[in-house]
PDB file of C-alpha atoms in Angstrom:
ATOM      1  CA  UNK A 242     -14.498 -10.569   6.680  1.00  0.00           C
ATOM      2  CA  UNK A 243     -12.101  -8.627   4.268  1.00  0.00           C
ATOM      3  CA  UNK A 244      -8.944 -10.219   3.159  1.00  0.00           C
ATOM      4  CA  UNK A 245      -5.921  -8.280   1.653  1.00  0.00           C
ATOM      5  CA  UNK A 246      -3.495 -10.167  -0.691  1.00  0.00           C
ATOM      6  CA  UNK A 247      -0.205  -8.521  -1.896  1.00  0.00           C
ATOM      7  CA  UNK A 248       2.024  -9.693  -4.721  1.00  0.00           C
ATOM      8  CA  UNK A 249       5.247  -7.666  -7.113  1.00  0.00           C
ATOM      9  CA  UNK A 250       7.604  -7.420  -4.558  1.00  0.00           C
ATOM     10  CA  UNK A 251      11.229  -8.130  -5.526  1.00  0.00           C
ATOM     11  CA  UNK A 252      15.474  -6.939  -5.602  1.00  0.00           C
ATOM     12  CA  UNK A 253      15.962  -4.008  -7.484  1.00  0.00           C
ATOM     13  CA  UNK A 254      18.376  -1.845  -8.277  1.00  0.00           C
ATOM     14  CA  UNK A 255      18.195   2.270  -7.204  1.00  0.00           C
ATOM     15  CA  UNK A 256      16.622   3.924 -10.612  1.00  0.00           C
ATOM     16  CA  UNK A 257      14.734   1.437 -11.133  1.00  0.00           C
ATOM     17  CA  UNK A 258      10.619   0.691 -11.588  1.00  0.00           C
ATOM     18  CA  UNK A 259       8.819  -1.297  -9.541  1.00  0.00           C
ATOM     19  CA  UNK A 260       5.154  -2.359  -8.364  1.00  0.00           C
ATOM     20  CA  UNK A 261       3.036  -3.692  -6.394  1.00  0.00           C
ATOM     21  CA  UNK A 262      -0.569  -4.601  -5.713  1.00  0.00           C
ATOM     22  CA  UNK A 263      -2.669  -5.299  -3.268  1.00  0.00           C
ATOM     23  CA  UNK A 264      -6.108  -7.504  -3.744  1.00  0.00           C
ATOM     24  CA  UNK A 265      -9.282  -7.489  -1.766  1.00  0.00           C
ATOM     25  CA  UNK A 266     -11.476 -10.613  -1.040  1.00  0.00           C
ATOM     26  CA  UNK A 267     -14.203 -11.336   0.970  1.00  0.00           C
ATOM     27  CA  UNK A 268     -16.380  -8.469   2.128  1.00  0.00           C
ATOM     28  CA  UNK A 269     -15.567  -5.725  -0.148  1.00  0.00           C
ATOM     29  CA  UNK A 270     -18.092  -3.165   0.852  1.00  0.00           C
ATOM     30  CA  UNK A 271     -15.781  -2.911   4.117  1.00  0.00           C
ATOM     31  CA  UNK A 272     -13.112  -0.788   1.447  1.00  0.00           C
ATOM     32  CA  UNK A 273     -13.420   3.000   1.601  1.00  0.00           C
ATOM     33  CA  UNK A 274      -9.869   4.959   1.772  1.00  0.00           C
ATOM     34  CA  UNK A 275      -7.072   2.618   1.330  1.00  0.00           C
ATOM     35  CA  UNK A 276      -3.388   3.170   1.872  1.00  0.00           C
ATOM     36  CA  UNK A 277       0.352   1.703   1.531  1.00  0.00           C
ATOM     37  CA  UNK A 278       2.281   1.816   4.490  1.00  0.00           C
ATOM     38  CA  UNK A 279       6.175   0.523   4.667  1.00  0.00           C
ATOM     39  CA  UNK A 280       8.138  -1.086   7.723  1.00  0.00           C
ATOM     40  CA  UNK A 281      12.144  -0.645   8.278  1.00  0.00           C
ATOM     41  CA  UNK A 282      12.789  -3.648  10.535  1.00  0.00           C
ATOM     42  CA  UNK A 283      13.510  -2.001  13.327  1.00  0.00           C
ATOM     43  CA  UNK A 284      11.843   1.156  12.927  1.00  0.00           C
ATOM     44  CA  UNK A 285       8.543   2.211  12.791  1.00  0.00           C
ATOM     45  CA  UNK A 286       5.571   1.745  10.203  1.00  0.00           C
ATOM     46  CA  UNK A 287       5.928   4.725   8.172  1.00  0.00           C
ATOM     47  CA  UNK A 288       2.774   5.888   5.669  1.00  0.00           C
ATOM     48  CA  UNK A 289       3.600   5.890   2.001  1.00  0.00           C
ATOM     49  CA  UNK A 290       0.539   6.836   0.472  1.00  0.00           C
ATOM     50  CA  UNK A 291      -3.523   6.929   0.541  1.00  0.00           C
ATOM     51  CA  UNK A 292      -6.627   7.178  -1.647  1.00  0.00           C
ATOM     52  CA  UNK A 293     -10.214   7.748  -0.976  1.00  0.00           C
ATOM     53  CA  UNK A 294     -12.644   5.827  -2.385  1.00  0.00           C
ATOM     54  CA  UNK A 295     -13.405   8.506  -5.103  1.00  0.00           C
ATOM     55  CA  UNK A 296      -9.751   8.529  -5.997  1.00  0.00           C
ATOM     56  CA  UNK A 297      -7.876  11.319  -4.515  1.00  0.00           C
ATOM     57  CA  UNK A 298      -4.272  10.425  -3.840  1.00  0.00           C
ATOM     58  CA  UNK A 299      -2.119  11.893  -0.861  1.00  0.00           C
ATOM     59  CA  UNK A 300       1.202  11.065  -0.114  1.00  0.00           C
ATOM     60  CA  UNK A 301       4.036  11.357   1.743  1.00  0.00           C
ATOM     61  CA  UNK A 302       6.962  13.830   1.152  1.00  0.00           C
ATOM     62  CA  UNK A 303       9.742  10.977   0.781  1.00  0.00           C
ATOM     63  CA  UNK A 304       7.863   9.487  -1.886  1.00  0.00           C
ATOM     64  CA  UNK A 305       6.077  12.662  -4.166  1.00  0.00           C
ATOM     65  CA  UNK A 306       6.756  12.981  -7.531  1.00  0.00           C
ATOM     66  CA  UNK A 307       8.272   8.992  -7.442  1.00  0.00           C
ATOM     67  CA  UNK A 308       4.857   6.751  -6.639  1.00  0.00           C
ATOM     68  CA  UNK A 309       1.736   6.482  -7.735  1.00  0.00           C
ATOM     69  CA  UNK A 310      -1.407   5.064  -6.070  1.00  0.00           C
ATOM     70  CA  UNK A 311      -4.135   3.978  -7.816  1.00  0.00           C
ATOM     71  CA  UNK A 312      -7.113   1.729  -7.502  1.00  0.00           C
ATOM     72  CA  UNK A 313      -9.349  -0.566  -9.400  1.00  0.00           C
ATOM     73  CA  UNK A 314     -12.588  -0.518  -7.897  1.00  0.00           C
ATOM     74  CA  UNK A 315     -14.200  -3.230 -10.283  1.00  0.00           C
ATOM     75  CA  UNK A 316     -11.036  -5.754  -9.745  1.00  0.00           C
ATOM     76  CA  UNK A 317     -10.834  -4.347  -5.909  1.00  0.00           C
ATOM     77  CA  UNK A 318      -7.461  -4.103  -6.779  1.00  0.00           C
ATOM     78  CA  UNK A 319      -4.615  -1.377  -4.912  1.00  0.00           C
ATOM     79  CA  UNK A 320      -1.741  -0.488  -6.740  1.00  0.00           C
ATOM     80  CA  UNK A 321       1.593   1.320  -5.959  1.00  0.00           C
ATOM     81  CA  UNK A 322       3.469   2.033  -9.344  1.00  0.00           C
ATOM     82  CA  UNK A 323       6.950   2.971  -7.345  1.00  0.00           C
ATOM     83  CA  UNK A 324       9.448   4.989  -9.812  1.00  0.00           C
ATOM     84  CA  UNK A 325      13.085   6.007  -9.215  1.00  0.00           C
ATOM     85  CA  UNK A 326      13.321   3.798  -6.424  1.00  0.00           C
ATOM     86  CA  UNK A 327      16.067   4.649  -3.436  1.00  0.00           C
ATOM     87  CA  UNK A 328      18.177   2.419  -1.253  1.00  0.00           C
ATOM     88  CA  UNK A 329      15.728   4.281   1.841  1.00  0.00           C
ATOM     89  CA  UNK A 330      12.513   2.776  -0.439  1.00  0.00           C
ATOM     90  CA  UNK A 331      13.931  -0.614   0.860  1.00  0.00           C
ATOM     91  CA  UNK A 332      11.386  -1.674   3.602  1.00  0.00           C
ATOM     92  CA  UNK A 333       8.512  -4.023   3.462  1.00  0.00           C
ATOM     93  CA  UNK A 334       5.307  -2.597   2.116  1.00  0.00           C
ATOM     94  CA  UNK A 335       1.893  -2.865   3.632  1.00  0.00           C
ATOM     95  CA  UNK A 336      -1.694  -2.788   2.155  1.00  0.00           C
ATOM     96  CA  UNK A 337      -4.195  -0.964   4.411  1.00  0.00           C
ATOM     97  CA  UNK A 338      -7.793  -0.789   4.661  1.00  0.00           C
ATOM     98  CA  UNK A 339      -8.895   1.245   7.679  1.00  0.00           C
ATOM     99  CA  UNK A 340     -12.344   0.835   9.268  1.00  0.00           C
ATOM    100  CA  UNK A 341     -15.093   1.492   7.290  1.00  0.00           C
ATOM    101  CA  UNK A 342     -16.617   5.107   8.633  1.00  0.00           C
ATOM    102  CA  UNK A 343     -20.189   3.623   8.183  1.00  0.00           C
ATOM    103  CA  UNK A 344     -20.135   0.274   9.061  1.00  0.00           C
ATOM    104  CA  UNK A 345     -18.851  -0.858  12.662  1.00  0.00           C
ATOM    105  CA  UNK A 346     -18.131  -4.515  11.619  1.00  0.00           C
ATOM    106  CA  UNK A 347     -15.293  -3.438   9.272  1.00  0.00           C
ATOM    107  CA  UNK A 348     -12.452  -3.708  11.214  1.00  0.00           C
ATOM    108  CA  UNK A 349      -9.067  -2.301  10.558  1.00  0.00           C
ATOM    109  CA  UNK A 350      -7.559  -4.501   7.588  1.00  0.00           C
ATOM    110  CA  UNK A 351      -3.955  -5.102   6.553  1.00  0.00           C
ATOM    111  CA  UNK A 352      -2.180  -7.213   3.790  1.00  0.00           C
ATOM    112  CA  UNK A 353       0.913  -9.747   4.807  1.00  0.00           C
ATOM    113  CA  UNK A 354       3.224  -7.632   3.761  1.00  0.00           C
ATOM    114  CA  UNK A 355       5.366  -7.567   0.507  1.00  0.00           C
ATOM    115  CA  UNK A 356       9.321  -7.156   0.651  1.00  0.00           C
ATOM    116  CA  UNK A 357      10.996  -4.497  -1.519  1.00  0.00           C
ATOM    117  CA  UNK A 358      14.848  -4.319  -1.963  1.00  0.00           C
ATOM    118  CA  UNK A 359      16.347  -1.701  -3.613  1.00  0.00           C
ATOM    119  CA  UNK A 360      20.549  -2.087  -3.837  1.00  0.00           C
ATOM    120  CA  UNK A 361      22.602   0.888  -4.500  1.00  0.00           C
TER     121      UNK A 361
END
């Protein structure tokens, strides 16, 4: 079974820097794409941003030009490097790992979560 572990969140000011990471355990060959998504409590899970497993990055509009996803295949490590961050950025920030498209037994994977606060 694959296991995501997030760490880096924290209270920030708007402006500032910020990031945070995502680790992979367990049955790595499940990774292929991976993705952040972020949670308003209250509103729905919103994507942030995705990257196949040859490293093309897509994102959404609210967040272009201010994040950065990246990945470290050898460390199976995900990474959001989150820039000019907004009071809207505030939300708590998910680590994805949809199914595998070749393997069945790779199920739809998601980290615990990791709050971000950004005050104005």
């Amino acid at each position: 079974q694959l296991y995501l572990h997030q760490s880096g969140g924290a209270w920030v000011q708007a402006g500032d820097s910020l990031s945070v990471s995502c680790r992979a355990l367990g049955d790595t060959f499940c990774i292929s794409s991976m993705a952040w998504y972020r949670q308003v409590q209250g509103k729905e899970r919103e994507f942030v941003a995705r990257i196949t497993s040859a490293g093309t990055p897509n994102y959404a509009e609210s967040v272009k030009g201010r994040f950065t996803i990246s990945r470290d295949n050898g460390q199976n490590v995900l990474s959001l490097q989150m820039k000019d961050l907004k009071p809207q950025d505030t939300a708590v920030y998910y680590c994805n790992a949809p199914p595998h498209p070749r393997f069945s037994a790779c199920f739809d994977t998601w980290g615990q979560g990791t709050q971000v606060n950004v005050s104005a």
